[in-house]
mmCIF file of C-alpha atoms in Angstrom:
data_model
loop_
_atom_site.group_PDB
_atom_site.id
_atom_site.type_symbol
_atom_site.label_atom_id
_atom_site.label_comp_id
_atom_site.label_asym_id
_atom_site.label_seq_id
_atom_site.Cartn_x
_atom_site.Cartn_y
_atom_site.Cartn_z
ATOM 1 C CA UNK A 1 126.772 178.722 158.120
ATOM 2 C CA UNK A 2 124.283 178.726 155.536
ATOM 3 C CA UNK A 3 124.961 178.012 152.039
ATOM 4 C CA UNK A 4 123.263 177.538 148.279
ATOM 5 C CA UNK A 5 124.564 175.639 145.911
ATOM 6 C CA UNK A 6 123.078 175.197 142.019
ATOM 7 C CA UNK A 7 123.491 173.063 139.204
ATOM 8 C CA UNK A 8 122.154 172.109 135.569
ATOM 9 C CA UNK A 9 122.702 175.393 133.589
ATOM 10 C CA UNK A 10 124.450 174.932 131.007
ATOM 11 C CA UNK A 11 124.163 175.746 126.503
ATOM 12 C CA UNK A 12 121.252 174.616 124.638
ATOM 13 C CA UNK A 13 119.438 175.402 121.692
ATOM 14 C CA UNK A 14 116.276 177.580 121.251
ATOM 15 C CA UNK A 15 112.912 175.530 121.815
ATOM 16 C CA UNK A 16 114.753 173.554 123.861
ATOM 17 C CA UNK A 17 114.718 172.242 128.338
ATOM 18 C CA UNK A 18 117.035 172.560 131.115
ATOM 19 C CA UNK A 19 115.883 171.903 134.584
ATOM 20 C CA UNK A 20 118.187 174.519 137.471
ATOM 21 C CA UNK A 21 118.788 173.104 141.371
ATOM 22 C CA UNK A 22 119.709 174.560 144.695
ATOM 23 C CA UNK A 23 120.257 172.936 147.569
ATOM 24 C CA UNK A 24 120.637 174.412 150.560
ATOM 25 C CA UNK A 25 122.725 173.327 153.402
ATOM 26 C CA UNK A 26 124.194 173.925 157.306
ATOM 27 C CA UNK A 27 123.394 175.027 159.992
ATOM 28 C CA UNK A 28 119.513 175.608 158.813
ATOM 29 C CA UNK A 29 116.948 175.522 161.240
ATOM 30 C CA UNK A 30 114.245 176.329 158.963
ATOM 31 C CA UNK A 31 113.447 177.164 155.316
ATOM 32 C CA UNK A 32 110.895 179.961 154.538
ATOM 33 C CA UNK A 33 110.171 181.049 150.639
ATOM 34 C CA UNK A 34 112.661 179.750 148.423
ATOM 35 C CA UNK A 35 113.004 181.193 144.931
ATOM 36 C CA UNK A 36 114.852 182.185 142.187
ATOM 37 C CA UNK A 37 115.721 185.441 139.920
ATOM 38 C CA UNK A 38 118.222 185.961 137.200
ATOM 39 C CA UNK A 39 120.636 188.897 134.993
ATOM 40 C CA UNK A 40 120.895 189.202 131.902
ATOM 41 C CA UNK A 41 124.782 191.163 130.618
ATOM 42 C CA UNK A 42 123.743 195.528 130.758
ATOM 43 C CA UNK A 43 120.092 194.616 132.943
ATOM 44 C CA UNK A 44 118.946 194.173 136.717
ATOM 45 C CA UNK A 45 118.237 190.894 138.516
ATOM 46 C CA UNK A 46 114.715 189.998 137.763
ATOM 47 C CA UNK A 47 112.501 187.645 139.625
ATOM 48 C CA UNK A 48 111.521 184.796 137.968
ATOM 49 C CA UNK A 49 109.877 182.826 139.875
ATOM 50 C CA UNK A 50 109.276 182.734 143.525
ATOM 51 C CA UNK A 51 107.046 179.805 146.680
ATOM 52 C CA UNK A 52 106.491 181.839 149.478
ATOM 53 C CA UNK A 53 106.672 179.348 152.608
ATOM 54 C CA UNK A 54 103.210 179.325 152.459
ATOM 55 C CA UNK A 55 101.660 181.367 149.546
ATOM 56 C CA UNK A 56 101.293 180.274 145.913
ATOM 57 C CA UNK A 57 103.420 180.688 143.593
ATOM 58 C CA UNK A 58 104.586 183.661 142.029
ATOM 59 C CA UNK A 59 105.894 183.317 138.218
ATOM 60 C CA UNK A 60 107.456 186.834 135.875
ATOM 61 C CA UNK A 61 104.854 187.162 132.511
ATOM 62 C CA UNK A 62 107.685 186.718 130.815
ATOM 63 C CA UNK A 63 108.224 183.238 131.693
ATOM 64 C CA UNK A 64 104.051 181.809 132.938
ATOM 65 C CA UNK A 65 102.780 179.181 130.807
ATOM 66 C CA UNK A 66 107.293 177.764 130.225
ATOM 67 C CA UNK A 67 109.510 177.786 133.398
ATOM 68 C CA UNK A 68 108.045 176.202 137.643
ATOM 69 C CA UNK A 69 109.167 176.349 140.056
ATOM 70 C CA UNK A 70 108.970 172.851 142.838
ATOM 71 C CA UNK A 71 110.693 172.445 145.802
ATOM 72 C CA UNK A 72 111.918 169.037 147.749
ATOM 73 C CA UNK A 73 111.499 170.561 151.791
ATOM 74 C CA UNK A 74 113.220 166.218 152.110
ATOM 75 C CA UNK A 75 116.112 167.861 150.506
ATOM 76 C CA UNK A 76 116.196 171.587 151.170
ATOM 77 C CA UNK A 77 116.230 171.818 147.253
ATOM 78 C CA UNK A 78 114.441 174.106 144.906
ATOM 79 C CA UNK A 79 114.094 173.725 141.675
ATOM 80 C CA UNK A 80 113.292 175.087 137.978
ATOM 81 C CA UNK A 81 112.503 173.480 135.425
ATOM 82 C CA UNK A 82 112.821 175.976 131.626
ATOM 83 C CA UNK A 83 110.457 175.047 129.056
ATOM 84 C CA UNK A 84 110.669 176.644 125.463
ATOM 85 C CA UNK A 85 113.191 178.237 126.008
ATOM 86 C CA UNK A 86 113.760 181.641 124.221
ATOM 87 C CA UNK A 87 117.156 183.139 123.542
ATOM 88 C CA UNK A 88 115.182 186.243 126.199
ATOM 89 C CA UNK A 89 116.019 183.062 129.370
ATOM 90 C CA UNK A 90 119.852 184.425 129.027
ATOM 91 C CA UNK A 91 120.507 184.946 132.282
ATOM 92 C CA UNK A 92 122.443 184.650 134.953
ATOM 93 C CA UNK A 93 120.424 182.308 137.394
ATOM 94 C CA UNK A 94 120.790 182.628 140.743
ATOM 95 C CA UNK A 95 118.171 181.067 143.655
ATOM 96 C CA UNK A 96 118.093 182.119 146.990
ATOM 97 C CA UNK A 97 116.191 181.494 149.964
ATOM 98 C CA UNK A 98 115.258 182.860 153.593
ATOM 99 C CA UNK A 99 116.946 180.440 156.223
ATOM 100 C CA UNK A 100 116.414 180.797 159.873
ATOM 101 C CA UNK A 101 119.693 178.954 160.551
ATOM 102 C CA UNK A 102 120.173 176.949 163.639
ATOM 103 C CA UNK A 103 121.295 180.539 165.549
ATOM 104 C CA UNK A 104 117.518 180.844 164.987
ATOM 105 C CA UNK A 105 118.474 184.383 162.676
ATOM 106 C CA UNK A 106 117.443 184.147 159.842
ATOM 107 C CA UNK A 107 118.312 185.703 156.208
ATOM 108 C CA UNK A 108 118.037 185.550 153.111
ATOM 109 C CA UNK A 109 121.136 183.163 151.334
ATOM 110 C CA UNK A 110 122.329 183.526 147.458
ATOM 111 C CA UNK A 111 123.158 181.127 144.953
ATOM 112 C CA UNK A 112 126.555 181.759 143.175
ATOM 113 C CA UNK A 113 124.307 181.700 140.122
ATOM 114 C CA UNK A 114 124.511 179.732 137.020
ATOM 115 C CA UNK A 115 124.758 180.687 133.585
ATOM 116 C CA UNK A 116 121.859 179.792 131.663
ATOM 117 C CA UNK A 117 122.760 180.409 127.803
ATOM 118 C CA UNK A 118 119.736 180.034 125.120
ATOM 119 C CA UNK A 119 121.470 179.540 121.703
ATOM 120 C CA UNK A 120 121.795 177.813 118.072
#
């Protein structure tokens, strides 16, 4: 069984920073892509940043220059460094990973979500 566990959300003032982490664990054979989505109240879930297995990173236009996605392959962990946060960044952030399990079945897995609130 594969799990994604997120951490690092919380309350931050406008202009502040947060770093989200998402660790994959379980019967993992290989991890391909990893990334982050977010969902604000009343809105659809949307892509924030993605790390494809062999390509370049992708960012939503609204976070370019402020957010940075990175990955530690040795820890099966993806990070999202968020700087210059604004109230519009308030949302539940979900990590995802395209993983081939030890059973050689590949699926998209999701974390449980972590709340990020930007408010003074």
